[in-house]
Short mmCIF file of C-alpha atoms in Angstrom, two decimals:
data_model
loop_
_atom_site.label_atom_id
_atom_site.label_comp_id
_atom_site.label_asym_id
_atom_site.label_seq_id
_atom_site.Cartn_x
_atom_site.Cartn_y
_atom_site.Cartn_z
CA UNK O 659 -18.22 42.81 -9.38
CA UNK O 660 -20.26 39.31 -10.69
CA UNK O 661 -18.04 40.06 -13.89
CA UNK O 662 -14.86 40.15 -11.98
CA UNK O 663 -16.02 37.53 -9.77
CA UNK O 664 -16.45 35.36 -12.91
CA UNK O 665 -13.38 36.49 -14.86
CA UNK O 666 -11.07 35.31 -11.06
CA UNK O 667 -12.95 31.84 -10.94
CA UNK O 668 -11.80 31.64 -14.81
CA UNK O 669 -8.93 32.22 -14.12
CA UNK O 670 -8.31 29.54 -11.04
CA UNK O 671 -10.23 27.14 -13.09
CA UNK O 672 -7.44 28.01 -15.73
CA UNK O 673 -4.46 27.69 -13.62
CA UNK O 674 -5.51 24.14 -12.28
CA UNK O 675 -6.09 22.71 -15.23
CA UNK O 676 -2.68 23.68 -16.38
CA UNK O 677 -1.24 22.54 -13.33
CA UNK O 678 -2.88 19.53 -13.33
CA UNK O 679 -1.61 18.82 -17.27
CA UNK O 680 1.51 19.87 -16.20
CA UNK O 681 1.14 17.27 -13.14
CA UNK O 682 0.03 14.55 -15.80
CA UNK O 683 3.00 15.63 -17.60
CA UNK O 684 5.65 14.78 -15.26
CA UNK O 685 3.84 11.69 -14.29
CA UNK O 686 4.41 10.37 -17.97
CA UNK O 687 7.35 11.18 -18.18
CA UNK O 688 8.67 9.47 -14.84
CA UNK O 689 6.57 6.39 -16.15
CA UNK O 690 8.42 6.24 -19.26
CA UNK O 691 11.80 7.39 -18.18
CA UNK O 692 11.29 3.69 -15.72
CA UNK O 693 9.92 1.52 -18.16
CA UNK O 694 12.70 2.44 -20.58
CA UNK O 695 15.35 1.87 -17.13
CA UNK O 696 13.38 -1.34 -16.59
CA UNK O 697 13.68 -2.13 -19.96
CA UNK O 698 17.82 -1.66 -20.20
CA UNK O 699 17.89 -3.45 -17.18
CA UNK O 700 16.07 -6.91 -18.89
CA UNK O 701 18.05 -6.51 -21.75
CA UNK O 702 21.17 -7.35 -19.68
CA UNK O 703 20.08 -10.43 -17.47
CA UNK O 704 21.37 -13.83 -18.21
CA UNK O 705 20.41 -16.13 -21.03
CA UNK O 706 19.16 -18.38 -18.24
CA UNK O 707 16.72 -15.10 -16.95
CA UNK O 708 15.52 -14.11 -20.38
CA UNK O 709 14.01 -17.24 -21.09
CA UNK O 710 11.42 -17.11 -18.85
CA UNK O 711 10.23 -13.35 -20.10
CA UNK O 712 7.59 -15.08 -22.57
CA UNK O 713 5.48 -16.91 -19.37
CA UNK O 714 6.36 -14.33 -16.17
CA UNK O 715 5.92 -10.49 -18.01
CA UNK O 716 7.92 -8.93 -15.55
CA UNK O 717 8.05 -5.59 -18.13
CA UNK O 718 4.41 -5.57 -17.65
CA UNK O 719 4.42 -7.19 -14.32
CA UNK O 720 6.25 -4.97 -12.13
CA UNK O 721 4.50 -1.77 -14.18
CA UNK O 722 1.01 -3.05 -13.25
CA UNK O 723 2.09 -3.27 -9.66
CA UNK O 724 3.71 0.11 -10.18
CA UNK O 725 7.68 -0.64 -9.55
CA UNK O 726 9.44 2.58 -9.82
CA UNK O 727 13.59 3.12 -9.04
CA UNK O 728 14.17 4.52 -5.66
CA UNK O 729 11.56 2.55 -4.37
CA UNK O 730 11.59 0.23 -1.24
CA UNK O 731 10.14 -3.13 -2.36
CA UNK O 732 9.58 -6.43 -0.08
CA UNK O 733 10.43 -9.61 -2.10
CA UNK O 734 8.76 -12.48 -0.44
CA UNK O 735 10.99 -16.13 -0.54
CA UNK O 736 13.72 -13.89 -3.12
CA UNK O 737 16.07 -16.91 -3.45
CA UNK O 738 19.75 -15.28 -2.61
CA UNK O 739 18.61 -13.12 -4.37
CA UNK O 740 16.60 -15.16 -7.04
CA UNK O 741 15.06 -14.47 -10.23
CA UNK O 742 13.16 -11.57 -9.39
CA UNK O 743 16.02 -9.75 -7.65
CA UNK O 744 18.40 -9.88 -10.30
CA UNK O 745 16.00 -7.67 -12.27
CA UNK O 746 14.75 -5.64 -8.80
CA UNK O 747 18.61 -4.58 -7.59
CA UNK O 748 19.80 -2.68 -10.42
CA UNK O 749 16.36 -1.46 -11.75
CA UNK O 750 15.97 0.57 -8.36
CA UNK O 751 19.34 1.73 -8.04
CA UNK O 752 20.86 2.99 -5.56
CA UNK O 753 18.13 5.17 -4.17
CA UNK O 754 15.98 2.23 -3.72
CA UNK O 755 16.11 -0.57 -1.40
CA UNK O 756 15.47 -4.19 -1.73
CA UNK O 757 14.21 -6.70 1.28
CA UNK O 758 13.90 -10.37 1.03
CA UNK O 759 11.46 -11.60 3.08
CA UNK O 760 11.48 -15.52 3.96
CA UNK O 761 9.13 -18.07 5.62
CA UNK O 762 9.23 -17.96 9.32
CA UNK O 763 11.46 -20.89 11.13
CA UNK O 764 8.06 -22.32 12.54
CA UNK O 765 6.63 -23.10 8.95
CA UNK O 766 10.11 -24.65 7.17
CA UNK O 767 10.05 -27.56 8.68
CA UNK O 768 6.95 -28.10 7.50
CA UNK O 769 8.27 -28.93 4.19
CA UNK O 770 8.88 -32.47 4.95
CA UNK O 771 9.90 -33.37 1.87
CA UNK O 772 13.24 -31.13 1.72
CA UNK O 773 13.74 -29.50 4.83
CA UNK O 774 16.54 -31.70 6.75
CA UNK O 775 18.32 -30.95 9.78
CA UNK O 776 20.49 -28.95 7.65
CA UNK O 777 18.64 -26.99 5.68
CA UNK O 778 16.65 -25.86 8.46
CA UNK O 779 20.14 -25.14 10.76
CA UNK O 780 21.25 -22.90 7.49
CA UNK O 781 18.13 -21.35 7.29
CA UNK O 782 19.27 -19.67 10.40
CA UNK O 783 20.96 -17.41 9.26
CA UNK O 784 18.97 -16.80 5.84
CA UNK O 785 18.78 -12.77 6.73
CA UNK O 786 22.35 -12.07 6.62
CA UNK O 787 23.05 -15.11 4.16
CA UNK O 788 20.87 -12.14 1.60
CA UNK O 789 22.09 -9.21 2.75
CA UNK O 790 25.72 -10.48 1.60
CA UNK O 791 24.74 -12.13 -1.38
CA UNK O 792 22.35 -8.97 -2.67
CA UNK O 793 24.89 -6.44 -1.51
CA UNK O 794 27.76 -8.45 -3.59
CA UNK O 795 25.56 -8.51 -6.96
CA UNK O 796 24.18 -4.74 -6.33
CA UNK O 797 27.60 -3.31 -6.21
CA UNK O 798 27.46 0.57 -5.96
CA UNK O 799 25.02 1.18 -8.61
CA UNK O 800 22.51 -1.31 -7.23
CA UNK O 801 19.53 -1.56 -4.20
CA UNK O 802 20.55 -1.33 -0.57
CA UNK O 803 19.60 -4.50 0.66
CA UNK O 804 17.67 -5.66 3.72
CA UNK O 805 15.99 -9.38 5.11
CA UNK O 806 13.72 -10.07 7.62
CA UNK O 807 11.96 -13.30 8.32
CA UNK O 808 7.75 -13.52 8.47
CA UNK O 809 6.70 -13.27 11.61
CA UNK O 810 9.51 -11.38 13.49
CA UNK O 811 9.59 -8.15 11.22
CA UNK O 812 11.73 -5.64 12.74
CA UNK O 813 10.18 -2.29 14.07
CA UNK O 814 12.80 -0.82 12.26
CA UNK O 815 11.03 -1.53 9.07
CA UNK O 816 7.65 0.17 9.93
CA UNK O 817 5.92 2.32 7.16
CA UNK O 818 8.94 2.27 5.09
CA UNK O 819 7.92 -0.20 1.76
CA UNK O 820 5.92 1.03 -0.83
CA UNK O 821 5.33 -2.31 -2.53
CA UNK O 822 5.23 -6.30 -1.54
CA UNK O 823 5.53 -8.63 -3.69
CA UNK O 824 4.43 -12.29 -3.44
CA UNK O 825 4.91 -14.02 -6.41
CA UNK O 826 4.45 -17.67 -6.59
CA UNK O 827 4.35 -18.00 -2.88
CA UNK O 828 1.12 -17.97 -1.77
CA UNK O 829 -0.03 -21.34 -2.35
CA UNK O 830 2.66 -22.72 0.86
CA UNK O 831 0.95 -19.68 2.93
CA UNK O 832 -2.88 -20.82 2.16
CA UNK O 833 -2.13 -24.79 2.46
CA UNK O 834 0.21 -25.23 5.96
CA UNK O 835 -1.97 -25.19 9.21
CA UNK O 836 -4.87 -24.08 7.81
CA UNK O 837 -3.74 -20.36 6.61
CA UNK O 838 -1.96 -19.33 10.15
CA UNK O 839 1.02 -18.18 8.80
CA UNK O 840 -0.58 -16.22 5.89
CA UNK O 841 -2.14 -13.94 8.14
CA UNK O 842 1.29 -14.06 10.33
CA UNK O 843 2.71 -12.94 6.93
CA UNK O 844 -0.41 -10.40 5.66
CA UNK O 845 -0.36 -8.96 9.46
CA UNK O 846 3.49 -7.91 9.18
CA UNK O 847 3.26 -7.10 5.25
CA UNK O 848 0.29 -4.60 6.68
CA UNK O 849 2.86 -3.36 9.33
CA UNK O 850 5.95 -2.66 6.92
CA UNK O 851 4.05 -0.79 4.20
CA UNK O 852 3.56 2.94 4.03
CA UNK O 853 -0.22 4.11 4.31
CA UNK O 854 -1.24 3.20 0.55
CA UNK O 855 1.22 1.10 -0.05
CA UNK O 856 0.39 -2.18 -2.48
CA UNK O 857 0.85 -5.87 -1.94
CA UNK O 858 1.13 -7.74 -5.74
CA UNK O 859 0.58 -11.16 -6.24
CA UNK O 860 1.06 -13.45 -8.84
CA UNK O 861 -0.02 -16.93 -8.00
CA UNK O 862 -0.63 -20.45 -9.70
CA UNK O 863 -4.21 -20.33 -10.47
CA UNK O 864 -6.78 -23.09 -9.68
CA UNK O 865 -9.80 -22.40 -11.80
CA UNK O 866 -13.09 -21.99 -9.76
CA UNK O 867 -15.35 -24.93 -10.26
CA UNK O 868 -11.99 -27.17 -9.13
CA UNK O 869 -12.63 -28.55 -5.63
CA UNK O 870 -11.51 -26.73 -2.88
CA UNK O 871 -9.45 -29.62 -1.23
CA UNK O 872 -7.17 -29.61 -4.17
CA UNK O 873 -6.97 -26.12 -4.79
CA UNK O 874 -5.75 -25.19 -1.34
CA UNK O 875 -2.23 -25.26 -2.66
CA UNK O 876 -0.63 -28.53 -1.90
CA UNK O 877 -0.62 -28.91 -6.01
CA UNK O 878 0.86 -24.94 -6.35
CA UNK O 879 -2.71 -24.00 -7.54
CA UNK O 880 -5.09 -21.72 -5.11
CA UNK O 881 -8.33 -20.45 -6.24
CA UNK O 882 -8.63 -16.48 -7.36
CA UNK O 883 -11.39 -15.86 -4.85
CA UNK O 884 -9.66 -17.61 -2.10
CA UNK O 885 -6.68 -14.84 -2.52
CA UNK O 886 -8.73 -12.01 -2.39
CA UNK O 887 -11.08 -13.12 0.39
CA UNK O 888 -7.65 -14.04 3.09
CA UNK O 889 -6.52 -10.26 1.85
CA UNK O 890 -9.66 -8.42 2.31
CA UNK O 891 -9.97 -10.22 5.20
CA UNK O 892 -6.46 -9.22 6.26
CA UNK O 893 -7.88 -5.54 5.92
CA UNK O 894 -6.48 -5.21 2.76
CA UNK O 895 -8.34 -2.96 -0.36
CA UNK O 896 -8.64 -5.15 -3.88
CA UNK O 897 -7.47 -2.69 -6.34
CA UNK O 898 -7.62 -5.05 -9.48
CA UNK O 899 -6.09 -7.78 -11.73
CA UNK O 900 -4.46 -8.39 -14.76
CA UNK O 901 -4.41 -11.31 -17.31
CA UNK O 902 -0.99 -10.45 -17.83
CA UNK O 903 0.50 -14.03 -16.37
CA UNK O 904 -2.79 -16.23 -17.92
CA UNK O 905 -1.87 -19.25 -19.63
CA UNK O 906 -5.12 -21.21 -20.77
CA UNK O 907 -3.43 -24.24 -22.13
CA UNK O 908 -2.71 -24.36 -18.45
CA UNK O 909 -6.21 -26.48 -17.23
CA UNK O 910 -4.48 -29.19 -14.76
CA UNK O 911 -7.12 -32.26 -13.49
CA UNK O 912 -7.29 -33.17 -10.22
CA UNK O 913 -4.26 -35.86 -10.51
CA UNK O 914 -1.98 -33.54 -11.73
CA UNK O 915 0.28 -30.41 -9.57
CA UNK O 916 2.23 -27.06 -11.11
CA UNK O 917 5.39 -28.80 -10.79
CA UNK O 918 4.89 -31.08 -13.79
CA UNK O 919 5.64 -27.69 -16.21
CA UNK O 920 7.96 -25.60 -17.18
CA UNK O 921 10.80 -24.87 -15.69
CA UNK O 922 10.51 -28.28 -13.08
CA UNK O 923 8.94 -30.44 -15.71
CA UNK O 924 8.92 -33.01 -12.51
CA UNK O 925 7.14 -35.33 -14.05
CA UNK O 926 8.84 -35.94 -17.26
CA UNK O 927 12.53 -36.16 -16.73
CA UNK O 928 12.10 -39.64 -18.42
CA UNK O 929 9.52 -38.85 -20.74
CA UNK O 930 10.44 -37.19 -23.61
CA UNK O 931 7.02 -37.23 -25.13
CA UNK O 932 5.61 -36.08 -22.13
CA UNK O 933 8.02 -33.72 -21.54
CA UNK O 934 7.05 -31.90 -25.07
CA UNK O 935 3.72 -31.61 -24.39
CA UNK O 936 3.98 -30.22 -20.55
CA UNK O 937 6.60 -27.64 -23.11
CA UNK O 938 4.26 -27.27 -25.29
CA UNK O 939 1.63 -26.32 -22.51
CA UNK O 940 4.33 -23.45 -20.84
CA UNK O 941 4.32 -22.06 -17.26
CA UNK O 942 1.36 -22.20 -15.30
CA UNK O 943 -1.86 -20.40 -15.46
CA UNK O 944 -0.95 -17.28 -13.17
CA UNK O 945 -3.61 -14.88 -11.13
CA UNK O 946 -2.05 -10.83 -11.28
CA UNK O 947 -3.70 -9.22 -8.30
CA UNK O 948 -3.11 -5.92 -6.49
CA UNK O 949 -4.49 -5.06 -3.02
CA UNK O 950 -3.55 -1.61 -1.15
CA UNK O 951 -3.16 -0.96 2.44
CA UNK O 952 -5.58 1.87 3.49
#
């Protein structure tokens, strides 16, 4: 009986391990079967798109933060749809689903320096403004496409993304009325995600021993620790980072804001000496973090 008892758990112990390389298996092979999709899809953006590959990663990017097709992925201020969701609509296909998510109406006209009567009257009706834009470039190959605005999330959305993303977008959240709306925003990113479901960030990074009144964001640059801390806070789990998005030419003084690089090059429209070196420097130095819902 002890031999027979021995020879049965050798045998279980036998069948999981095959089942679990047989798991691991499958797992690879869905990985690369995306990356090569994800892949195809780059390959086929715009000139205009493909020239910002060398300073945003999104190859590496969007596989750190675990993008798969099928997926439904949040894409926080996606432009109509911007860079981001050219790549995003086709590479999850039609099984997946894309959502742009925008700055609530309360914190646009905040942005004195842009927002007009105008742009705040058209900002209105930003939600279906993206559905019809998205829908038009996703044809029937591409995501479904969905929009809600921070701060009014629709019930209908509850438990149903698998990943956020927030990329370049923080720094507005962190600097306007003292963090409110980021934890407007991090309560209803906590509400629309599915149990385990990951927020990813990429984000201008201020480097530590800068002071904190600059780095709050009002120059596009927010400290490392500052992100992690309003997530954790948020009741959010810090999975990890990547130096995927780094740039250390990127080391701006205290004087000086994102906005002078690559692509904006703000500062040196007139300047073509100055406008070489902020080249020469590239996009900004860029945080990858990844924080899970529980």
């Amino acid at each position: 009986m002890k031999h027979l008892t021995i020879f049965a758990g050798a045998c279980a112990l036998a069948v999981s391990a095959c089942a679990q390389t047989t798991s691991d298996t499958s797992m690879d092979t869905r990985k690369g079967a995306a990356s090569d999709m994800l892949y195809a899809v780059l390959q086929a953006q715009d000139e205009d798109v493909k020239a910002r590959y060398p300073y945003r990663h999104p190859q590496e990017t969007l596989a750190f933060f675990g993008v798969e097709p099928g997926m439904t992925v949040v894409d926080t201020i996606p432009g109509e749809p911007g860079w981001y969701g050219k790549i995003l609509i086709p590479y999850l296909g039609p099984e997946g689903k894309l959502i742009g998510a925008d700055y609530s109406l309360e914190m646009w006209p905040l942005f004195t320096n842009f927002a007009t009567d105008e742009f705040l009257e058209n900002r209105k009706t930003w939600t279906d403004q993206f559905v019809v834009a998205g829908e038009a470039l996703a044809g029937d190959d591409g995501a479904q496409i969905d929009a809600f605005v921070y701060g009014s999330a629709p019930d209908r959305l509850a438990g149903t993304v698998d990943v956020v993303l927030m990329l370049r977008a923080a720094h507005h959240f962190n600097r306007l009325e003292n963090g409110r709306f980021f934890d407007e925003a991090l309560g209803d990113i906590m509400t629309v995600l599915k149990p385990g479901g990951v927020v990813g960030v990429v984000q201008h990074r201020a480097q530590e021993d800068m002071p904190d009144d600059w780095a709050v964001g009002n120059a596009g640059y927010v400290k490392q620790s500052r992100i992690v801390s309003v997530f954790e806070n948020a009741g959010f789990e810090f999975v990890g980072s990547s130096e995927i998005n780094a740039n250390p030419a990127d080391r701006p003084t205290t004087e000086e804001f994102v906005w002078r690089l690559p692509p904006t090059l703000a500062t040196s429209s007139d300047n073509p000496e100055l406008k070489a070196e902020m080249e020469a420097i590239g996009e900004s130095d860029r945080m990858t973090l990844l924080f899970r819902k529980p």
